[in-house]
Coordinates of N, CA and C in Angstrom, one line a residue:
M134 N 0.8 -1.2 0.0 CA 0.0 0.0 0.0 C 0.9 1.3 0.0
T135 N 0.7 2.1 -1.0 CA 1.4 3.3 -1.0 C 0.5 4.4 -0.4
A136 N 1.1 5.6 -0.1 CA 0.3 6.7 0.4 C -0.8 7.1 -0.6
L137 N -0.5 6.9 -1.8 CA -1.5 7.3 -2.9 C -2.7 6.4 -2.9
D138 N -2.6 5.2 -2.3 CA -3.7 4.3 -2.3 C -4.6 4.5 -1.1
G139 N -4.2 5.5 -0.3 CA -5.0 5.7 0.9 C -6.5 6.0 0.6
N140 N -7.3 5.8 1.6 CA -8.7 5.9 1.2 C -9.2 7.3 1.0
D141 N -10.1 7.5 0.1 CA -10.5 8.9 -0.3 C -11.1 9.7 0.8
D142 N -11.9 9.0 1.7 CA -12.5 9.8 2.8 C -11.4 10.4 3.7
D143 N -10.3 9.7 3.9 CA -9.2 10.2 4.7 C -8.6 11.4 4.0
Y144 N -8.5 11.3 2.7 CA -7.9 12.4 1.9 C -8.8 13.6 2.0
E145 N -10.1 13.4 1.7 CA -11.1 14.5 1.8 C -11.0 15.2 3.2
W146 N -10.9 14.4 4.2 CA -10.9 14.9 5.6 C -9.6 15.8 5.7
R147 N -8.5 15.3 5.3 CA -7.2 16.0 5.4 C -7.3 17.3 4.6
M148 N -7.9 17.3 3.4 CA -8.0 18.5 2.7 C -8.9 19.5 3.3
K149 N -10.0 19.0 3.9 CA -10.9 19.9 4.6 C -10.2 20.5 5.8
R150 N -9.4 19.7 6.5 CA -8.7 20.1 7.7 C -7.7 21.2 7.3
A151 N -7.0 20.9 6.2 CA -6.0 21.9 5.7 C -6.6 23.2 5.4
K152 N -7.8 23.1 4.8 CA -8.5 24.4 4.4 C -8.9 25.1 5.7
E153 N -9.3 24.4 6.7 CA -9.6 25.0 8.0 C -8.4 25.8 8.6
L154 N -7.3 25.1 8.5 CA -6.0 25.7 9.1 C -5.5 26.8 8.2
W155 N -5.6 26.6 6.9 CA -5.2 27.7 6.0 C -6.4 28.0 5.1
P156 N -7.2 29.0 5.5 CA -8.5 29.3 4.8 C -8.4 29.4 3.3
S157 N -7.3 29.9 2.8 CA -7.2 30.0 1.4 C -5.9 29.2 0.9
T158 N -6.2 28.3 -0.1 CA -5.1 27.5 -0.7 C -4.0 28.4 -1.3
R159 N -4.5 29.5 -1.8 CA -3.5 30.5 -2.4 C -2.5 30.9 -1.4
D160 N -3.0 31.3 -0.2 CA -2.1 31.7 0.9 C -1.1 30.6 1.2
F161 N -1.7 29.3 1.2 CA -0.9 28.2 1.5 C 0.2 28.0 0.5
S162 N -0.1 28.1 -0.8 CA 0.9 27.9 -1.8 C 2.0 29.0 -1.8
D163 N 1.5 30.2 -1.5 CA 2.4 31.4 -1.3 C 3.4 31.1 -0.1
W164 N 2.8 30.5 0.9 CA 3.6 30.2 2.1 C 4.7 29.1 1.8
T165 N 4.3 28.1 1.1 CA 5.2 27.0 0.7 C 6.3 27.6 -0.2
K166 N 5.9 28.4 -1.1 CA 6.8 29.1 -2.1 C 7.9 29.8 -1.3
S167 N 7.4 30.7 -0.4 CA 8.3 31.5 0.3 C 9.3 30.7 1.2
L168 N 8.7 29.6 1.8 CA 9.5 28.7 2.6 C 10.6 28.0 1.7
R169 N 10.2 27.6 0.5 CA 11.1 26.9 -0.4 C 12.2 27.9 -0.8
S170 N 11.9 29.1 -1.2 CA 12.9 30.1 -1.6 C 13.8 30.4 -0.4
K171 N 13.3 30.4 0.8 CA 14.1 30.7 2.0 C 15.1 29.6 2.1
I172 N 14.6 28.3 2.0 CA 15.5 27.2 2.1 C 16.6 27.2 1.0
R173 N 16.1 27.5 -0.2 CA 17.0 27.5 -1.3 C 18.1 28.5 -1.1
S174 N 17.7 29.7 -0.7 CA 18.7 30.8 -0.5 C 19.7 30.4 0.6
A175 N 19.2 29.8 1.6 CA 20.0 29.3 2.7 C 21.0 28.3 2.2
I176 N 20.6 27.4 1.4 CA 21.5 26.4 0.8 C 22.6 27.0 -0.1
V177 N 22.1 28.0 -0.9 CA 23.0 28.7 -1.8 C 24.1 29.4 -1.0
K178 N 23.6 30.1 0.1 CA 24.5 30.9 0.9 C 25.6 29.9 1.5
F179 N 25.0 28.8 2.0 CA 25.9 27.8 2.7 C 27.0 27.3 1.8
Y180 N 26.6 27.0 0.5 CA 27.6 26.5 -0.4 C 28.5 27.5 -1.0
V181 N 27.9 28.7 -1.3 CA 28.7 29.7 -1.9 C 29.7 30.4 -1.0
Y182 N 29.2 30.7 0.2 CA 30.0 31.5 1.2 C 30.8 30.6 2.2
D183 N 30.7 29.3 2.1 CA 31.4 28.4 3.0 C 32.9 28.3 2.6

């Protein structure tokens, strides 16, 4: 069983829960983007300036 085979009800519940925690998915994607860019810049700094 992979995570993708998980039951749909559980998936639906998780998505609903995520929407409750982050009312707008747009905000959430913006947040993940900014987090990713922060991580990327930290890695770049680490490798470039080390």
